[in-house]
Short mmCIF file of C-alpha atoms and ligand atoms in Angstrom, two decimals:
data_model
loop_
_atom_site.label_atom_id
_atom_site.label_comp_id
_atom_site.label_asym_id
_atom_site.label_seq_id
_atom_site.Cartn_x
_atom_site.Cartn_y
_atom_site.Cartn_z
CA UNK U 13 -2.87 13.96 22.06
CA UNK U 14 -2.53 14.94 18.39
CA UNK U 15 1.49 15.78 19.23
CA UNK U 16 0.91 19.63 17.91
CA UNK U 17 -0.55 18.51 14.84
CA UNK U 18 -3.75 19.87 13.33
CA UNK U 19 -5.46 16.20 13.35
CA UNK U 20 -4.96 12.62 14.13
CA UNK U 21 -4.32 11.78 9.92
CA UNK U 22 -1.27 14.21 10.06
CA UNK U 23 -0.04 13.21 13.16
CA UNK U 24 -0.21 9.23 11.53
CA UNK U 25 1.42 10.53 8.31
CA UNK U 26 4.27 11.66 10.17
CA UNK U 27 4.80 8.79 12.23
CA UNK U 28 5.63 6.99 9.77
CA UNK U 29 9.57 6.72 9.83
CA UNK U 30 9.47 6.53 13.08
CA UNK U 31 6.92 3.13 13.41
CA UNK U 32 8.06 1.46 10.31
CA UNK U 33 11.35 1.10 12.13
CA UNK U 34 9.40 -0.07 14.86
CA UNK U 35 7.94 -2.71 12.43
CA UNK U 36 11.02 -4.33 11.64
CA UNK U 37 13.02 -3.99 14.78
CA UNK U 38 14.04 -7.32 15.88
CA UNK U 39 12.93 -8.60 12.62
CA UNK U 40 15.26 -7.20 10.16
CA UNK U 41 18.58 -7.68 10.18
CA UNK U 42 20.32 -6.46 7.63
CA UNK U 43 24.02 -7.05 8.57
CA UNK U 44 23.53 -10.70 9.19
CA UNK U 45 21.25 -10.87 6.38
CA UNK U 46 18.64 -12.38 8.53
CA UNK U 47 14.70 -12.32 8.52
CA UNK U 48 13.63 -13.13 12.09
CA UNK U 49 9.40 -13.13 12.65
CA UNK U 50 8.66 -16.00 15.09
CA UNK U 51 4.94 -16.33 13.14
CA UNK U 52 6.95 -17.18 10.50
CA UNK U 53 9.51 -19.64 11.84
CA UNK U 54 7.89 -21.20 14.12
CA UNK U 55 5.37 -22.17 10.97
CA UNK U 56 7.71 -21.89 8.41
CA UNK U 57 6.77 -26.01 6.96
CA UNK U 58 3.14 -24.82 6.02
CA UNK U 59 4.98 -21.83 4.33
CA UNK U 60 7.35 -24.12 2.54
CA UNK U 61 4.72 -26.18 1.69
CA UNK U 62 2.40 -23.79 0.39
CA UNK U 63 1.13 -24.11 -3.83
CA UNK U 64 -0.40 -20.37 -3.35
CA UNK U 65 -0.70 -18.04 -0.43
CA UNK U 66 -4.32 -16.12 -0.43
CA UNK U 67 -4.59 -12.58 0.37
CA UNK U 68 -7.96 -11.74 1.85
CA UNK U 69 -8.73 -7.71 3.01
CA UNK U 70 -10.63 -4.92 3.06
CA UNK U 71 -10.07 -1.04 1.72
CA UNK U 72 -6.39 0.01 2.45
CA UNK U 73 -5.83 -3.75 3.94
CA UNK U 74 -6.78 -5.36 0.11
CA UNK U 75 -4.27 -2.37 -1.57
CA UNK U 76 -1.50 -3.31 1.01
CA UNK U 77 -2.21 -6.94 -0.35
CA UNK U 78 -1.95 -6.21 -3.82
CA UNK U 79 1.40 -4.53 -3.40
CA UNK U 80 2.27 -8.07 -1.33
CA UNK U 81 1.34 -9.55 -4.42
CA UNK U 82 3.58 -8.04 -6.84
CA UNK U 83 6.08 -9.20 -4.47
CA UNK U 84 5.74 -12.13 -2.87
CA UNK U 85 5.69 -13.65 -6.71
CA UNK U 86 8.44 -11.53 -7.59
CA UNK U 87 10.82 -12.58 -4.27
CA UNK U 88 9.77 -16.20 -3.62
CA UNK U 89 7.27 -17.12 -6.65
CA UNK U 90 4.49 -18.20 -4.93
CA UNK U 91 1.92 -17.68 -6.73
CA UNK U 92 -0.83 -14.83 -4.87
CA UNK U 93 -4.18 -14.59 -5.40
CA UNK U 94 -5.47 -11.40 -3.43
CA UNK U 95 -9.26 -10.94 -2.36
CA UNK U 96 -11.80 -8.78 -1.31
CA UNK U 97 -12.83 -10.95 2.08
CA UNK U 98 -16.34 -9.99 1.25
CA UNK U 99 -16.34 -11.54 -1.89
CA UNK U 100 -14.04 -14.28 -0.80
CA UNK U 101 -16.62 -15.48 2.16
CA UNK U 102 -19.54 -15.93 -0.63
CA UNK U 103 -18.43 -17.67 -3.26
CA UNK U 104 -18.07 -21.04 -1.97
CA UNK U 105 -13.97 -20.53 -2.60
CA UNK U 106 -11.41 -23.67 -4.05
CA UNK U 107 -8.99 -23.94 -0.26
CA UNK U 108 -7.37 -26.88 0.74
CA UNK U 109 -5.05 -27.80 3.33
CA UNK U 110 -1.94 -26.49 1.06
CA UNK U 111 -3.12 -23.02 0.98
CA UNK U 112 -1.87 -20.37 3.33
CA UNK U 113 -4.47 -17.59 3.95
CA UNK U 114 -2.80 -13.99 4.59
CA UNK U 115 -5.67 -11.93 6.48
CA UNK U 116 -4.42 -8.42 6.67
CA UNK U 117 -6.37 -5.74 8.84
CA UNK U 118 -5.50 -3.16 11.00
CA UNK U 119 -8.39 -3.42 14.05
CA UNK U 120 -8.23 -6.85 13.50
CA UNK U 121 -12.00 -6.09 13.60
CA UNK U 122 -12.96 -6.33 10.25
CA UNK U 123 -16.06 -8.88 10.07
CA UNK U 124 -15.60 -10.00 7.03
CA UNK U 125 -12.14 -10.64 6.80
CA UNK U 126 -12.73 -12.45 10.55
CA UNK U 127 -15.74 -14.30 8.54
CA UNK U 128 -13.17 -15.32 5.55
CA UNK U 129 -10.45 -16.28 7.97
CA UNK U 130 -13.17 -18.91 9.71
CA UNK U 131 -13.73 -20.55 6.30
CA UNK U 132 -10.62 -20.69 5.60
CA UNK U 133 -10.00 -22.79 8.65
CA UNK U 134 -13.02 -24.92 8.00
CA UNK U 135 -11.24 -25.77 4.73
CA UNK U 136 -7.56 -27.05 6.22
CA UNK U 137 -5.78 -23.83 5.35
CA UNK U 138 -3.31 -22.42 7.49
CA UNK U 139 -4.11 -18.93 8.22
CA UNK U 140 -1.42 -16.11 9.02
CA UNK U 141 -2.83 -12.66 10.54
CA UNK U 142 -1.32 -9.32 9.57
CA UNK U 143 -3.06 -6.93 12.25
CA UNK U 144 -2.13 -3.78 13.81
CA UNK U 145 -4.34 -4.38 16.99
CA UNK U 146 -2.46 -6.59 19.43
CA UNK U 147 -4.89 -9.27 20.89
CA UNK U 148 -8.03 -8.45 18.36
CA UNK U 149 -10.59 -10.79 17.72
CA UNK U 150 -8.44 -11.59 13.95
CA UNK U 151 -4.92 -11.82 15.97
CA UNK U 152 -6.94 -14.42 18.29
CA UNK U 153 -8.82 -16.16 15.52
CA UNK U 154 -5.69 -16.96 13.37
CA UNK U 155 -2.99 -19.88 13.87
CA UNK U 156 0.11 -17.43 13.97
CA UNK U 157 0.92 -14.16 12.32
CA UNK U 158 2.78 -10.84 12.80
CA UNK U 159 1.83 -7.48 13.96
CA UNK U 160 2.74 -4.58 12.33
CA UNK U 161 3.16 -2.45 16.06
CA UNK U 162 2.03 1.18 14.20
CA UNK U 163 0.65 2.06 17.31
CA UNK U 164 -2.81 3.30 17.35
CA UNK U 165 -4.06 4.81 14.26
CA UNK U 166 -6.82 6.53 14.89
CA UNK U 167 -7.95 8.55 11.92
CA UNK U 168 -10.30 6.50 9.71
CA UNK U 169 -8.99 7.07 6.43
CA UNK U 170 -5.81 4.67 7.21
CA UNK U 171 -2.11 5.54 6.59
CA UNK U 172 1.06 4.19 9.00
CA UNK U 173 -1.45 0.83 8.88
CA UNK U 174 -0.66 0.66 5.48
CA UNK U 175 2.89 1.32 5.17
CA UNK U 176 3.59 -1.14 8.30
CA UNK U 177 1.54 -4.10 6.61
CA UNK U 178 3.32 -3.75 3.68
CA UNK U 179 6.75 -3.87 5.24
CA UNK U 180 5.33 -7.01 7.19
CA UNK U 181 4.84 -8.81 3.71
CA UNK U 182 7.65 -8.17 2.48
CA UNK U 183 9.87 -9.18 5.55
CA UNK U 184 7.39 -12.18 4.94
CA UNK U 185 8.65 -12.34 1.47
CA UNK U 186 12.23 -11.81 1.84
CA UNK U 187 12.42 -14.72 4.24
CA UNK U 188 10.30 -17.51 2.21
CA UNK U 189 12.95 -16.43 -0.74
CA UNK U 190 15.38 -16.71 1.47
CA UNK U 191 14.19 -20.42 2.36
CA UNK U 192 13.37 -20.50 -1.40
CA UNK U 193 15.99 -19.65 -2.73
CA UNK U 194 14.35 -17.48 -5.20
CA UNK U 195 16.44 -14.35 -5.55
CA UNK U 196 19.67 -13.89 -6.23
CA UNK U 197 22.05 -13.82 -3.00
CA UNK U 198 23.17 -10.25 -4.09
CA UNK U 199 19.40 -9.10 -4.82
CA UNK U 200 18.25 -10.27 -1.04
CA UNK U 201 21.03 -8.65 0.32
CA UNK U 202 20.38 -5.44 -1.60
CA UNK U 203 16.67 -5.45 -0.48
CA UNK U 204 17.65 -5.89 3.21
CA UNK U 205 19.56 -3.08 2.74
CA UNK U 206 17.12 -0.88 1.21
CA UNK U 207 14.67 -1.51 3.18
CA UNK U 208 16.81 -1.01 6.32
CA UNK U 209 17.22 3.07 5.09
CA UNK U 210 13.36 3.14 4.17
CA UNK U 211 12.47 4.93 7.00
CA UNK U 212 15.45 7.79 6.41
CA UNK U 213 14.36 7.77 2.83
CA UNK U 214 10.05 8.25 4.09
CA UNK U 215 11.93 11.11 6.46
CA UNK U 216 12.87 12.77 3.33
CA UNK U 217 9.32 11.88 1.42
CA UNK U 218 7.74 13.85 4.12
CA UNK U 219 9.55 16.93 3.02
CA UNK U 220 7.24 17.09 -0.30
CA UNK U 221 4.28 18.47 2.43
CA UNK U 222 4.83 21.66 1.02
CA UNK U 223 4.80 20.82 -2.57
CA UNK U 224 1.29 18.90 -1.89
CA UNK U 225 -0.24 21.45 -0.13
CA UNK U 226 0.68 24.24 -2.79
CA UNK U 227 -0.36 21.25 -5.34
CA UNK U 228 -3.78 21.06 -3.31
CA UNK U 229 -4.64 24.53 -3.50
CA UNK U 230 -4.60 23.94 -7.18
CA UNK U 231 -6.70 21.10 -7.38
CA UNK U 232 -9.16 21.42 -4.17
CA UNK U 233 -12.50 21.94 -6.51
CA UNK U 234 -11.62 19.87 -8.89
CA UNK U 235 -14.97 17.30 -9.37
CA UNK U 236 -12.82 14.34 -10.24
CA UNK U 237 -9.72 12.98 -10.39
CA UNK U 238 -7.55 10.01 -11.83
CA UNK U 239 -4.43 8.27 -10.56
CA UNK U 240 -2.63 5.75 -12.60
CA UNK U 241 0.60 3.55 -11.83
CA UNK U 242 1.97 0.53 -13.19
CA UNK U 243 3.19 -2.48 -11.46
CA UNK U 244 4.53 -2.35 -8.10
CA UNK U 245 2.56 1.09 -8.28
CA UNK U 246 -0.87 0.51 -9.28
CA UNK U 247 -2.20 -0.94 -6.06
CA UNK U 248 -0.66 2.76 -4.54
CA UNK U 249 -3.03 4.35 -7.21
CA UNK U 250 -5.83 2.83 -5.96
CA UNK U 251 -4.83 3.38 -2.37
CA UNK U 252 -4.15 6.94 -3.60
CA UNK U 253 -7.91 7.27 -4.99
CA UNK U 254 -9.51 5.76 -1.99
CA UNK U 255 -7.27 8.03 0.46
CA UNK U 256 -9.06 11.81 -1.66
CA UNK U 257 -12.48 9.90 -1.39
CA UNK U 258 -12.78 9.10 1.79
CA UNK U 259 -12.17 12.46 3.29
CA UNK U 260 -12.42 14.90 0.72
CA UNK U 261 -15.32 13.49 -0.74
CA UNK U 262 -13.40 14.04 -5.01
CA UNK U 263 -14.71 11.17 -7.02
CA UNK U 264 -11.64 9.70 -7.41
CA UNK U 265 -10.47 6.44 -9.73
CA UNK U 266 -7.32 4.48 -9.31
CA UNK U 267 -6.03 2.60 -12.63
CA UNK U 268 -3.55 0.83 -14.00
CA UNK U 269 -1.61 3.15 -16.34
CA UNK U 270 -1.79 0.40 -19.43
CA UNK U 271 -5.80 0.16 -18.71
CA UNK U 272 -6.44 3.82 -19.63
CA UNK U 273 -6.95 3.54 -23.05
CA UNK U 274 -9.42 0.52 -22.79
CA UNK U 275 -12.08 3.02 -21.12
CA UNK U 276 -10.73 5.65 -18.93
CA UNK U 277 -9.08 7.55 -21.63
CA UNK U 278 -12.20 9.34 -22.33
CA UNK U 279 -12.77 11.16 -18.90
CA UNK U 280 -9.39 13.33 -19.85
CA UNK U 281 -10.13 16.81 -20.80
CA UNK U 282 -8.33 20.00 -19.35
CA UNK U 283 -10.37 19.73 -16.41
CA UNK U 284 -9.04 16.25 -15.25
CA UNK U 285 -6.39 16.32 -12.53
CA UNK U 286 -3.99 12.72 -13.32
CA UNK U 287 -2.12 11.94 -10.72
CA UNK U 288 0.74 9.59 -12.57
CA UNK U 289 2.95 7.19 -10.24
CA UNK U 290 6.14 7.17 -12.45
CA UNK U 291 9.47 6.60 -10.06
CA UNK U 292 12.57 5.97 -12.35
CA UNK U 293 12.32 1.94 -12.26
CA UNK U 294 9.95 -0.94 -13.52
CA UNK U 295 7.74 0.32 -16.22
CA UNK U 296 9.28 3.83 -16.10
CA UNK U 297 9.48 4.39 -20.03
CA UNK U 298 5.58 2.77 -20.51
CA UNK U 299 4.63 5.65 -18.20
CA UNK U 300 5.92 7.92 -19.55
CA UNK U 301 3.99 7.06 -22.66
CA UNK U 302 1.01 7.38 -20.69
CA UNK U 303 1.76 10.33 -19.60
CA UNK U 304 2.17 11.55 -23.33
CA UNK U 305 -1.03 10.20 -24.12
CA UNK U 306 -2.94 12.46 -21.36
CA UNK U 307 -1.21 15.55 -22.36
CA UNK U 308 -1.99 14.96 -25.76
CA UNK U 309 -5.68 15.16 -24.56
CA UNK U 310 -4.82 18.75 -22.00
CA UNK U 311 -5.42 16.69 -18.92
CA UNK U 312 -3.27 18.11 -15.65
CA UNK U 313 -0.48 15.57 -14.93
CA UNK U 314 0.79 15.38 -11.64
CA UNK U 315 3.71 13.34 -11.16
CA UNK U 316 5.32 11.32 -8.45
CA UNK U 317 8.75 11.10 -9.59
CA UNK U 318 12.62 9.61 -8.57
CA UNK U 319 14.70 12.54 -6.99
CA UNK U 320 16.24 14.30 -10.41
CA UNK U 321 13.91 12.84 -12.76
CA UNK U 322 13.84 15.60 -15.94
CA UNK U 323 11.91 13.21 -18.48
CA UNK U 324 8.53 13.60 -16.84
CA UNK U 325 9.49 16.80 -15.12
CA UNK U 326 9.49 18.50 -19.19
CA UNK U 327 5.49 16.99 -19.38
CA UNK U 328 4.21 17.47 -16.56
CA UNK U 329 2.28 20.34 -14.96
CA UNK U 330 3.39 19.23 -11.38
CA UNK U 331 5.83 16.70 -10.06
CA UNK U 332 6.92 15.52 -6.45
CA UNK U 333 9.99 14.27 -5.94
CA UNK U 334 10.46 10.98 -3.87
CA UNK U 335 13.83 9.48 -3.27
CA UNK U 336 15.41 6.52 -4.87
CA UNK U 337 14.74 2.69 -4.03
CA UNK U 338 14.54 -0.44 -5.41
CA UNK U 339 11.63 -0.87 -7.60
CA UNK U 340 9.52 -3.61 -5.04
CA UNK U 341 9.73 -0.85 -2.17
CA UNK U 342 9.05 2.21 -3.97
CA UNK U 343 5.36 2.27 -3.30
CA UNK U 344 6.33 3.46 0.76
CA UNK U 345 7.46 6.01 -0.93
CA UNK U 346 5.27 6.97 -3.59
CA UNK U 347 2.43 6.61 -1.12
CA UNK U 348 3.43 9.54 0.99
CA UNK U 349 2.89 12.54 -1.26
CA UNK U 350 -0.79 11.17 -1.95
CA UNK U 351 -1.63 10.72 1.85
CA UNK U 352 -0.24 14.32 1.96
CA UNK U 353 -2.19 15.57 -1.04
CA UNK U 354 -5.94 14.11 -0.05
CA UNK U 355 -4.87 15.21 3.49
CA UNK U 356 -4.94 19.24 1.97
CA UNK U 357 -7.59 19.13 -0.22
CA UNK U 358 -9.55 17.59 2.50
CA UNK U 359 -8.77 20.48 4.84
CA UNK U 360 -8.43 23.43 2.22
CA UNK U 361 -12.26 21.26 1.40
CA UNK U 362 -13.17 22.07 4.94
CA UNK U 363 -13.74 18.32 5.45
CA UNK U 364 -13.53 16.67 8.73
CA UNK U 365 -9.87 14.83 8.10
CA UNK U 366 -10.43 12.24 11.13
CA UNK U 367 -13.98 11.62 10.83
CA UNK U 368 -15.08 11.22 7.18
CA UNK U 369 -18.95 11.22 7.08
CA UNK U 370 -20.24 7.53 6.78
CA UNK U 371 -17.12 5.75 7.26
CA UNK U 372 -16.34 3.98 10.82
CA UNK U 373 -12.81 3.14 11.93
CA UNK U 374 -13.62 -0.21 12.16
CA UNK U 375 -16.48 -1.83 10.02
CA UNK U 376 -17.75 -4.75 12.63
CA UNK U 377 -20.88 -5.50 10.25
CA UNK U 378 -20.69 -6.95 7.16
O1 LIG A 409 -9.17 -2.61 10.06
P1 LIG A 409 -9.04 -3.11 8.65
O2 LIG A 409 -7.68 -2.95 8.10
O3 LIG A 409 -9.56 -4.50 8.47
O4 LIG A 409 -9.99 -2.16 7.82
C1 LIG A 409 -10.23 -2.36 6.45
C2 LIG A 409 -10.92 -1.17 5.84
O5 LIG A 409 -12.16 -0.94 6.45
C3 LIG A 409 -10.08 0.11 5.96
O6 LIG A 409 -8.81 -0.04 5.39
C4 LIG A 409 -10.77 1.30 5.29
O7 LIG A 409 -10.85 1.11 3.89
C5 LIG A 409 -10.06 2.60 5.65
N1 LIG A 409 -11.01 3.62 5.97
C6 LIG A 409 -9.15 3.08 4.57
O8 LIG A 409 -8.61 4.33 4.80
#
């Protein structure tokens, strides 16, 4: 049931190529430069129509929405506000009927996104589901949407859920620039493209399991530990955080690189493992700064890096090579290494990888 693997989390990890392909099948179509999600079409006045779109999640969900974000106002400029549902549901929110509500949840069980997703609808909003469990109570409660067909993920600390949503929204993306016209006819082509080969270029992600794992034994006592991106990146440091809390039980923190030296900055000592995002596009030469500034203060750097990078390669204690894509899809790439690292330390931690203490798979009460 685990395919040979040691538990469910590795097993997920792995899938990943294969299901994100089976995410955009039908949907993507690169050649004829096409975006095809029925949710979306059928619907696609509301989207046209929309001032805003509204994110509401939970945990991984919420990260996978921040990443949406970053790119839903970079591809179509809508502008995206992205909530916690929990916070959302109590604070007598500003909806109308222009809004579109994004819900995003894997079990599609998640009471207080459902809870969110009802006032929403109370308000006039249309509200779009992004769920990985066909027929759920969120899939049933919404007025269209698109699942993300990962297949059952069944370790709790989430991974394929969050690489699937995340090429959801930005198919989603992609084809309300498309009706936009918001990017450039060469720069929607390139992304259909590029995201077309992502799942060859997560193959080849994969191969940095050895890397982690010698990384891991490094690191596995370590008391805390920082990761820091910027842009399109930050919301995979915080995914990246929550990923060695959850099941190896590290305080972790997730920031955004620039944010360090209002607070964080302080924590560094030789002690403190960094985990820096830094692929070779967007903010590349800010983070490399930052990277400056915590070896200036002895912390341990370890670097997620483009294929051939040198720069950060001559600072850093450790780096992991991912390959090259455009800047908007680099975080399924950049995520990868992290699942892999909190995956070791978990097990070198003697933690129980599918079954973190305290955590459920799907959190039904709010
Ligand atoms: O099923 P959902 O996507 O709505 O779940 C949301 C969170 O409970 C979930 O992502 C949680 O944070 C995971 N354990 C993360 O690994």
């Amino acid at each position: 049931e685990k395919g040979g693997y040691d538990h469910f989390m590795m097993k997920e990890i792995y899938e990943q190529p294969s299901v994100i392909k089976d995410t955009y099948r039908g949907r993507l179509h690169a050649n004829e430069g096409l975006i095809k999600m029925a949710g979306i079409d059928d619907n696609i006045e509301r989207f046209s129509n929309a001032q805003r779109i509204l994110i509401v999640a939970c945990g991984t969900s919420w990260h996978a929405g921040l990443v949406a974000e970053y790119i839903f106002e970079e591809f179509a400029r809508i502008p995206v506000e992205v909530e916690y549902a929990s916070e959302f549901r109590y604070r007598n929110p500003i909806i109308n009927d222009k809004d579109v509500l994004i819900a995003i949840s894997q079990s599609g069980e998640t009471a207080d996104t459902l809870a969110a997703i009802k006032l929403a609808k109370e308000k006039g909003a249309f509200v779009f589901g992004v769920c990985n469990v066909v027929g759920s109570s969120i899939s049933r409660e919404t007025h269209a949407g698109a699942y993300t067909h990962a297949g059952p993920e069944i370790g709790v600390a989430s991974t394929k859920a969050f690489t699937t949503q995340i090429t959801v929204l930005t198919m989603i993306a992609l084809r309300l620039a498309k009706l936009k016209g918001t990017l450039s006819n060469s720069d929607y082509h390139r992304y259909l493209s590029e995201l077309e080969m992502i799942p060859e270029k997560v193959q080849e992600a994969l191969q940095t399991n050895e890397v982690t794992k010698q990384i891991a034994s490094v690191y596995k006592d370590a008391q805390n530990c920082l990761y820091l991106g910027r842009g399109y990146n930050f919301p995979v440091a915080l995914e990246g955080a929550l990923k060695l809390k959850e099941i190896s039980y590290i305080h972790a923190e997730g920031y955004p690189a620039a944010e360090m030296k209002h607070g964080p900055i302080a924590l560094i000592d030789e002690q403190m493992p960094v985990v820096v995002i830094a692929p070779k596009q967007g903010h590349y030469d800010k983070v490399v700064s930052n990277i400056q500034e915590i070896k200036s203060r002895s912390g341990k750097i370890i670097a997620v890096v483009t294929k051939g990078d040198e720069q950060v390669r001559a600072l850093a204690d450790h780096v992991i090579e991912v390959p090259e894509t455009s800047d908007a899809l680099s975080p399924l790439l950049t995520t990868i290494p992290l699942q892999l690292l909190s995956y070791h330390i978990a097990v070198m931690r003697g933690c129980n990888v599918d079954q973190p203490r305290n955590l459920a798979k799907s959190v039904t009460v709010e």
